[in-house]
Amino acid sequence: MSQIDNAAVSAHLSHVRIVMVNTTLPANIGSALRAMKTMGLVKLVLVAPKTYPHPDIDALAAGATDLIEQIEIVDTLEEAIKDCHIVFGTSARSRTIPWPLLDARPAAELSLKAVATQQQEVAVIFGREDRGLTNEELAMANYHVTIPVNTDYGVLNVAQAIQVICYEMRMAAMEFTAKIADPEAKMHVTDDVDMQWDEPLVTHEQMEQFYPHIEKMLADIEFMDPKNPRLLPLRLRRLFGRIQLDRMEYHLLRGIFSRVQALNNGTWKKSKNDEDQH
Amino acid sequence: MSQIDNAAVSAHLSHVRIVMVNTTLPANIGSALRAMKTMGLVKLVLVAPKTYPHPDIDALAAGATDLIEQIEIVDTLEEAIKDCHIVFGTSARSRTIPWPLLDARPAAELSLKAVATQQQEVAVIFGREDRGLTNEELAMANYHVTIPVNTDYGVLNVAQAIQVICYEMRMAAMEFTAKIADPEAKMHVTDDVDMQWDEPLVTHEQMEQFYPHIEKMLADIEFMDPKNPRLLPLRLRRLFGRIQLDRMEYHLLRGIFSRVQALNNGTWKKSKNDEDQH
């Protein structure tokens, strides 16, 4: 692995961003930057940080000042991930609703494969120091990612978790860079995700128009009570979040939702020569 | 990987010790203990530490106090590794003497294989914060181990390096534990499908009832012409074929299709107190 082209690895890793939500301790932001820089990641997005800027960030990020200049600050998680194709939420194992869950290593392999073969944008979201991500935030992710730890002891802090994730991202980037340089080289990576795709895949932002549409349609036909939707919206996100729709599929499904709505409110009628089809 | 026996993993990892030489900052010892504990390693050997004991160690090792009690303090590196079979020295890439050099991952795989199959003892030696290990100390190692990092930036600090090494040791221990539990299991395979799921996934057979249902529904609402469906059935199969629906999702979607059909043929009416929702 030592002969890998560092610039090519960095180019791949530039498509992987770290997102930190409501971070309280500046030291954790500094440590994150240092962890990112050592592994070759460059893009940190802070969602409504509690303390920013702060001298501790600069102190701990010694040597990574170029990354400080590139930090993006946004108000909402939504903004942080809107142009991303694959979004990971970091999470402990117990959650309200099960979600596609990957260990750090296969998550990194999946990410870098998507970057290397389809120039996708990847985000990994880290939550608050004390209570992580909310269920609502976790539901914005396509996958949840976890780092296997000693179950008798518990959890990594956010800086340690970012360290391990960035390390795995780099390892995966090196594998894919080596594979591109030498297509005959064998890799440990599964080829399941090796799909050739004709249509561009939709972004997170487009999916944020998709979910309200399907929910409105289901409310219209009274399949879902908008005042008490229970787990339905979450289940829909989990389901469609793990497909990664392409653009044509996206428009196909939205077309179906619109047709059902039109049928429901009477703006669309069945054709006159319709026989009973049932 | 989630069904791994944590006790068996810990038993393997008890044969892997971390050795820190002439450490100056107590915080680094505390961080090392925390990194070890989260990954299931238990044995730390300090060779002539500069500052020991120190309250910062206890503070940073919060929750890992059992490891503090097991710390071994020795005067020489020789003593720290005398009963070991495999010794790794951590090192940056430029060294006076070439030595067998492994990346962290293959080093961990080699270590845990030796532990699992031959009950060998493994040591990983970390050097001083400022100047690492001397050539003489490096020469006591069987192998040198390095963590692949961004070559434009440089090195991890000792706490970060210990974090990554301990993580790789745990990953390797989990693989070998799984392999021993199920010798037929292939390693490195398709972790992508290794997702945690609460509900059973539907079978191919069930999906063969799903597709006719969605197609019939789309024909009913004249979204699809059953006499000339073009690529639509194929697109639906490609789309839903790559999700692997679970049983609950399957029934949810079929419930939606049935509601749309009932709405369409008049067997289901909107509730009376319905206001215009549009």
XYZ file of C-alpha atoms in Angstrom:
556
model
C 0.000 0.000 0.000
C 2.972 2.285 0.373
C 3.226 3.079 -3.335
C -0.242 4.640 -3.443
C -0.603 8.025 -5.112
C -1.364 10.355 -2.214
C -2.905 13.004 -4.478
C -5.349 10.506 -5.954
C -6.331 9.303 -2.490
C -6.886 12.919 -1.409
C -8.973 13.607 -4.491
C -11.309 10.776 -3.552
C -11.462 11.809 0.079
C -12.442 15.363 -0.877
C -15.902 13.945 -1.619
C -16.369 12.748 1.957
C -17.441 15.363 4.461
C -17.671 15.190 8.232
C -20.729 16.876 9.746
C -20.822 17.743 13.453
C -24.173 18.710 14.964
C -24.430 21.177 17.888
C -20.918 20.489 19.091
C -20.282 21.951 22.542
C -16.542 21.541 23.121
C -14.188 23.462 20.826
C -11.505 20.875 21.616
C -13.586 18.260 19.829
C -13.729 20.382 16.690
C -9.964 20.854 16.854
C -9.397 17.136 17.328
C -11.748 16.364 14.471
C -9.776 18.629 12.143
C -6.523 17.009 13.159
C -7.946 13.522 12.666
C -9.309 14.549 9.268
C -6.070 16.150 8.145
C -3.916 13.168 9.084
C -6.224 10.930 7.074
C -6.594 13.296 4.127
C -10.167 14.517 4.561
C -10.717 18.235 4.085
C -14.350 19.200 4.498
C -15.885 19.811 7.918
C -19.424 21.173 8.213
C -20.589 22.434 11.591
C -24.321 22.551 12.193
C -25.115 25.272 14.730
C -21.968 24.792 16.858
C -22.373 25.929 20.472
C -18.978 27.622 20.682
C -17.429 28.913 17.499
C -14.909 30.286 16.803
C -12.695 29.489 19.787
C -8.910 29.481 20.360
C -8.991 25.825 21.510
C -10.008 24.815 18.005
C -6.937 26.428 16.511
C -4.685 25.047 19.250
C -5.802 21.440 18.777
C -5.903 21.707 15.015
C -2.243 22.734 14.902
C -1.007 22.236 11.359
C -4.530 21.889 10.001
C -5.263 25.594 9.705
C -6.099 25.245 6.019
C -9.019 23.059 7.069
C -10.201 25.674 9.553
C -10.504 28.139 6.704
C -12.632 25.663 4.766
C -15.049 24.929 7.615
C -18.635 25.492 6.595
C -21.096 26.679 9.248
C -24.782 26.069 8.635
C -27.941 26.424 10.695
C -29.569 23.113 9.948
C -28.506 19.547 9.261
C -30.618 19.764 6.142
C -28.307 22.380 4.646
C -25.233 20.408 5.587
C -26.225 17.381 3.540
C -28.477 18.727 0.807
C -26.099 17.942 -2.082
C -25.070 14.527 -0.724
C -25.935 11.170 -2.242
C -25.033 8.945 0.672
C -25.575 10.086 4.234
C -24.450 8.141 7.300
C -25.701 8.853 10.807
C -23.492 7.683 13.655
C -25.432 5.918 16.316
C -25.212 3.573 19.236
C -27.001 0.331 18.678
C -30.261 0.874 20.517
C -32.632 2.960 18.497
C -36.357 3.492 18.163
C -36.525 2.103 14.681
C -33.985 -0.212 13.124
C -32.201 1.279 10.149
C -29.724 -0.202 7.713
C -26.695 -0.452 9.970
C -23.124 -0.851 8.805
C -19.866 -1.207 10.687
C -17.294 1.490 9.965
C -15.305 -0.638 7.535
C -18.055 -1.685 5.121
C -19.514 1.821 5.408
C -16.204 3.273 4.230
C -15.952 0.727 1.423
C -19.440 1.544 0.237
C -18.668 5.274 0.404
C -15.414 5.227 -1.505
C -16.817 2.928 -4.101
C -19.612 5.418 -4.712
C -17.069 8.227 -4.854
C -14.642 6.429 -7.130
C -17.148 5.010 -9.582
C -19.920 7.604 -9.541
C -18.408 10.784 -8.080
C -20.997 10.747 -5.349
C -20.877 13.037 -2.315
C -20.806 11.364 1.081
C -21.544 12.778 4.536
C -20.966 11.230 7.938
C -22.958 12.946 10.688
C -21.767 13.034 14.299
C -24.082 14.127 17.101
C -23.859 16.072 20.330
C -21.296 15.060 22.933
C -23.968 14.191 25.502
C -26.838 12.730 23.540
C -25.785 12.114 19.962
C -28.278 12.590 17.161
C -32.038 12.841 17.546
C -34.280 10.258 15.942
C -35.337 12.904 13.460
C -31.725 13.558 12.483
C -30.969 9.846 12.268
C -33.936 9.457 9.943
C -32.259 11.786 7.425
C -29.512 9.228 6.914
C -29.477 6.475 4.315
C -27.509 4.267 6.676
C -26.456 4.220 10.264
C -22.833 3.478 10.971
C -21.363 2.059 14.128
C -17.861 1.346 15.363
C -17.550 -2.096 16.935
C -16.453 -1.606 20.533
C -16.140 -3.550 23.748
C -19.783 -3.990 24.666
C -18.912 -4.175 28.359
C -17.548 -0.663 28.345
C -19.323 1.405 25.854
C -18.722 4.241 23.589
C -16.035 6.256 21.962
C -16.170 9.980 22.409
C -16.893 12.003 19.294
C -13.217 12.799 18.587
C -12.250 9.134 18.798
C -15.163 8.112 16.619
C -14.184 10.671 13.970
C -10.615 9.356 14.136
C -11.695 5.795 13.403
C -14.157 6.773 10.663
C -11.566 8.970 8.924
C -9.022 6.166 9.172
C -11.407 3.691 7.550
C -12.283 6.220 4.842
C -8.584 6.591 4.050
C -8.017 2.829 4.012
C -10.923 2.411 1.613
C -9.712 5.312 -0.544
C -6.294 3.672 -0.769
C -7.860 0.386 -1.822
C -9.927 2.010 -4.527
C -7.042 4.129 -5.736
C -4.920 0.998 -5.982
C -7.724 -0.764 -7.817
C -8.036 2.001 -10.361
C -4.270 2.029 -10.855
C -4.264 -1.751 -11.197
C -7.677 -3.091 -12.174
C -6.437 -6.656 -11.837
C -5.693 -6.187 -8.162
C -7.968 -8.133 -5.901
C -9.884 -6.261 -3.275
C -11.706 -7.257 -0.160
C -14.647 -5.231 -1.215
C -17.898 -6.722 -2.236
C -19.015 -6.278 -5.756
C -22.664 -6.208 -4.789
C -22.688 -2.461 -4.975
C -20.838 -2.464 -8.268
C -23.792 -1.268 -10.230
C -23.479 0.466 -13.509
C -26.059 3.164 -13.609
C -27.366 4.980 -16.621
C -29.244 7.735 -14.831
C -27.854 10.144 -12.244
C -28.908 9.328 -8.716
C -30.978 11.915 -6.878
C -29.542 14.032 -4.095
C -30.668 14.329 -0.524
C -32.261 17.676 -1.383
C -34.474 16.124 -4.026
C -35.505 13.396 -1.613
C -36.602 16.111 0.807
C -39.289 16.964 -1.732
C -40.096 13.313 -2.221
C -41.020 12.486 1.373
C -43.503 15.352 1.879
C -45.124 14.349 -1.401
C -45.668 10.708 -0.501
C -46.828 11.720 2.989
C -49.308 14.244 1.599
C -50.613 11.665 -0.843
C -51.054 9.116 1.947
C -52.804 11.742 4.070
C -55.075 12.635 1.142
C -56.206 9.057 0.760
C -56.431 8.760 4.544
C -53.917 5.988 4.699
C -51.979 8.125 7.156
C -53.368 10.469 9.784
C -51.175 13.591 9.501
C -51.995 14.458 13.120
C -50.847 11.048 14.285
C -48.633 9.537 11.604
C -46.991 7.154 14.067
C -43.926 5.453 12.597
C -45.082 5.683 9.000
C -42.942 8.668 7.868
C -39.913 7.072 9.484
C -40.598 3.750 7.785
C -40.932 5.453 4.413
C -37.615 7.220 4.904
C -35.931 4.038 5.904
C -37.360 2.226 2.914
C -36.690 4.774 0.179
C -33.498 6.002 1.849
C -31.768 2.743 1.199
C -32.662 2.475 -2.483
C -30.926 5.577 -3.766
C -33.426 6.387 -6.467
C -32.181 7.510 -9.822
C -33.741 10.512 -11.519
C -36.097 8.547 -13.715
C -37.349 6.414 -10.821
C -37.826 9.521 -8.763
C -40.029 11.142 -11.402
C -41.848 7.876 -11.991
C -42.826 7.571 -8.326
C -43.744 11.223 -7.974
C -45.871 10.844 -11.100
C -47.717 7.967 -9.441
C -48.290 10.009 -6.265
C -49.668 12.912 -8.310
C -51.989 10.625 -10.216
C -53.353 9.177 -6.990
C -53.898 12.684 -5.620
C -55.672 13.786 -8.786
C -57.837 10.684 -8.687
C -58.658 11.408 -5.081
C -59.605 15.048 -5.481
C -61.442 14.520 -8.758
C -59.135 16.535 -11.006
C -58.414 13.359 -12.908
C -61.148 11.050 -14.209
C -60.921 7.604 -15.628
C -61.188 7.440 -19.388
C -64.752 7.127 -20.743
C -64.411 3.779 -22.441
C -63.295 2.179 -19.222
C -64.686 -1.212 -18.449
C -64.751 -2.575 -14.954
C -61.305 -3.923 -14.455
C -61.962 -5.707 -11.200
C -20.396 -9.030 13.064
C -22.832 -8.079 15.756
C -23.414 -11.584 17.027
C -19.778 -11.978 18.033
C -19.112 -13.302 21.528
C -17.661 -10.293 23.340
C -16.030 -12.467 26.021
C -14.209 -14.541 23.418
C -12.987 -11.393 21.680
C -11.754 -10.032 25.007
C -9.996 -13.304 25.777
C -8.019 -12.988 22.548
C -7.241 -9.343 23.101
C -5.884 -10.052 26.595
C -2.811 -11.426 24.795
C -2.076 -8.117 23.116
C -0.282 -5.530 25.243
C 0.415 -1.878 24.592
C 3.870 -0.662 25.627
C 4.585 3.065 26.026
C 8.220 4.141 26.332
C 9.271 7.217 28.364
C 5.886 8.878 28.050
C 5.923 12.516 29.148
C 2.268 13.580 29.190
C -0.024 11.839 31.685
C -2.964 12.753 29.420
C -1.563 10.442 26.758
C -1.513 7.546 29.218
C -5.101 8.295 30.186
C -6.179 8.480 26.537
C -4.363 5.242 25.802
C -6.262 3.475 28.589
C -9.549 4.776 27.313
C -8.768 3.722 23.744
C -7.713 0.283 24.974
C -10.783 -0.193 27.119
C -13.235 0.755 24.377
C -11.593 -1.779 22.090
C -11.264 -4.507 24.723
C -7.517 -4.475 25.388
C -6.470 -4.637 29.036
C -2.715 -4.665 29.442
C -0.649 -1.475 29.428
C 3.059 -1.552 30.221
C 4.865 1.722 30.915
C 8.612 1.774 30.413
C 10.136 4.430 32.696
C 7.297 6.945 32.393
C 8.320 10.558 33.027
C 5.292 11.400 35.151
C 3.555 8.619 37.009
C 1.203 8.454 38.783
C -0.694 11.617 37.926
C -4.343 12.735 38.382
C -4.659 13.478 34.631
C -4.279 9.788 33.921
C -7.245 8.937 36.121
C -9.299 11.819 34.730
C -8.826 10.834 31.092
C -9.192 7.133 31.790
C -12.633 7.657 33.329
C -14.384 4.310 33.473
C -11.170 2.415 32.791
C -9.898 2.389 36.373
C -9.631 -1.393 36.348
C -6.963 -0.991 33.662
C -5.085 1.546 35.783
C -4.775 -1.072 38.506
C -3.317 -3.528 36.013
C -0.708 -1.141 34.620
C 2.765 -2.599 34.800
C 5.712 -0.251 35.327
C 9.142 -1.451 34.244
C 12.557 0.131 33.888
C 13.537 -1.181 30.488
C 11.871 -2.059 27.214
C 13.557 -5.428 27.473
C 11.505 -6.277 30.573
C 8.298 -5.059 28.977
C 8.482 -7.505 26.105
C 10.475 -10.426 27.492
C 7.609 -12.940 27.418
C 6.291 -11.822 24.031
C 6.362 -13.795 20.790
C 5.618 -11.007 18.382
C 6.804 -7.458 18.965
C 5.846 -4.492 16.845
C 7.637 -1.161 16.933
C 5.655 1.848 15.757
C 7.574 4.020 13.447
C 7.326 6.723 10.848
C 8.403 5.620 7.426
C 11.907 6.991 7.246
C 14.284 4.884 9.271
C 17.966 4.215 9.376
C 17.578 0.486 8.848
C 14.951 -1.161 6.676
C 12.843 -3.565 8.683
C 9.850 -5.733 7.918
C 7.151 -3.086 7.769
C 3.446 -3.738 8.022
C 0.440 -1.447 7.873
C -1.777 -1.505 10.960
C -4.371 -3.818 9.430
C -2.135 -6.694 8.319
C -0.160 -6.274 11.545
C -3.336 -6.813 13.555
C -4.343 -9.773 11.423
C -0.959 -11.384 11.904
C -1.138 -10.733 15.661
C -4.563 -12.164 16.254
C -3.839 -15.164 14.104
C -0.826 -15.904 16.305
C -2.952 -15.389 19.413
C -5.878 -17.470 18.245
C -3.954 -20.382 16.813
C -0.853 -20.466 19.005
C -1.695 -18.506 22.157
C 1.177 -16.178 21.436
C 1.786 -12.937 23.311
C 1.925 -9.753 21.262
C 3.339 -6.324 22.126
C 3.011 -3.041 20.281
C 5.580 -0.460 21.368
C 4.911 3.272 21.175
C 7.711 5.818 21.566
C 8.234 9.211 23.116
C 5.916 12.069 22.180
C 8.756 14.085 20.664
C 11.101 11.600 19.056
C 9.481 8.171 18.997
C 11.611 5.075 19.470
C 15.380 4.934 19.135
C 16.960 2.762 16.468
C 18.090 0.435 19.230
C 14.523 0.076 20.498
C 13.153 -0.378 16.987
C 15.659 -3.145 16.466
C 14.053 -5.117 19.326
C 10.893 -5.475 17.283
C 10.063 -8.325 14.937
C 8.186 -5.953 12.707
C 7.646 -2.276 12.350
C 4.095 -1.133 12.047
C 2.859 2.050 10.475
C -0.518 3.702 10.117
C -1.131 4.937 6.586
C -1.654 8.682 6.796
C -1.780 11.683 4.531
C 1.865 11.986 3.536
C 1.485 15.734 3.009
C 0.678 16.249 6.652
C 2.432 13.726 8.731
C 1.896 11.889 11.875
C -0.694 10.956 14.400
C 0.048 11.753 17.995
C 0.630 8.791 20.253
C -2.940 8.723 21.617
C -4.417 8.698 18.116
C -1.987 6.022 16.977
C -2.910 3.815 19.936
C -6.584 4.358 19.112
C -6.161 3.127 15.550
C -3.942 0.164 16.503
C -6.387 -0.949 19.217
C -9.277 -0.614 16.768
C -7.519 -2.812 14.208
C -6.664 -5.339 16.918
C -10.322 -5.536 17.863
C -11.459 -5.876 14.249
C -8.978 -8.714 13.739
C -10.012 -10.354 17.022
C -13.641 -10.232 15.918
C -12.775 -11.835 12.614
C -10.802 -14.636 14.224
C -13.440 -15.202 16.886
C -16.077 -15.492 14.187
C -13.866 -17.794 12.197
C -13.317 -20.104 15.164
C -17.031 -20.133 15.956
C -17.850 -20.950 12.362
C -14.846 -22.298 10.448
C -16.899 -22.456 7.281
C -17.568 -18.758 7.354
C -15.665 -16.876 4.750
C -13.844 -13.833 5.955
C -13.899 -10.383 4.461
C -17.096 -11.204 2.688
C -19.949 -8.920 1.895
C -20.224 -6.987 5.085
C -22.629 -4.864 3.109
C -25.359 -7.382 3.633
C -24.426 -7.671 7.278
C -27.114 -5.253 8.310
C -29.121 -5.507 11.456
C -32.769 -6.085 10.817
C -35.662 -6.650 13.143
C -38.125 -7.978 10.614
C -37.555 -10.909 8.319
C -36.875 -9.894 4.747
C -39.400 -11.058 2.208
C -38.609 -13.869 -0.114
C -38.415 -13.853 -3.847
C -41.682 -15.766 -3.847
C -43.479 -13.022 -1.942
C -42.117 -10.408 -4.302
C -43.686 -12.351 -7.152
C -47.039 -11.363 -5.658
C -45.870 -7.810 -5.083
C -45.113 -6.912 -8.689
C -48.455 -8.044 -10.162
C -50.194 -6.033 -7.425
C -48.395 -2.763 -8.116
C -48.819 -3.285 -11.864
C -52.545 -3.968 -11.504
C -52.928 -0.868 -9.331
C -51.080 1.272 -11.880
C -53.247 -0.167 -14.649
C -56.391 0.572 -12.616
C -55.478 4.229 -12.276
C -54.377 4.249 -15.919
C -50.842 5.185 -15.080
C -49.741 2.156 -17.031
C -51.329 0.697 -20.135
C -51.354 -3.064 -19.516
C -51.421 -3.655 -23.285
C -48.319 -1.527 -23.754
C -46.542 -1.208 -20.415
C -43.228 -0.308 -22.053
C -40.340 -0.378 -19.581
C -42.436 0.319 -16.498
C -42.648 -3.238 -15.073
C -38.912 -3.628 -15.563
C -38.191 -0.345 -13.846
C -40.358 -1.322 -10.889
C -38.516 -4.602 -10.534
C -35.151 -2.928 -10.690
C -36.254 -0.373 -8.126
C -37.892 -2.630 -5.551
C -35.551 -5.494 -6.315
C -32.599 -3.659 -4.912
C -34.181 -2.735 -1.572
C -34.969 -6.134 -0.148
C -38.190 -5.219 1.582
C -38.832 -6.550 5.041
C -42.189 -8.086 5.880
C -43.612 -4.964 7.478
C -42.595 -2.757 4.567
C -44.049 -5.270 2.168
C -47.432 -5.205 3.873
C -47.279 -1.426 4.191
C -46.790 -0.973 0.458
C -49.390 -3.565 -0.484
C -51.788 -1.816 1.878
C -51.212 1.439 0.020
C -51.810 -0.230 -3.339
C -55.064 -1.749 -2.069
C -56.250 1.604 -0.732
C -55.583 3.255 -4.088
C -57.502 0.482 -5.856
C -60.426 0.806 -3.461
C -60.450 4.569 -3.913
C -60.410 4.080 -7.637
C -63.258 1.584 -7.852
C -65.387 3.284 -5.236
C -65.298 0.529 -2.599
C -63.591 2.985 -0.257
C -64.900 6.520 0.353
C -63.268 9.415 2.073
C -64.500 10.036 5.598
C -67.598 12.277 5.849
C -66.078 15.047 7.903
C -63.387 15.473 5.332
C -62.450 19.042 4.505
C -60.776 19.963 1.277
C -57.174 19.122 1.918
C -55.787 20.701 -1.205
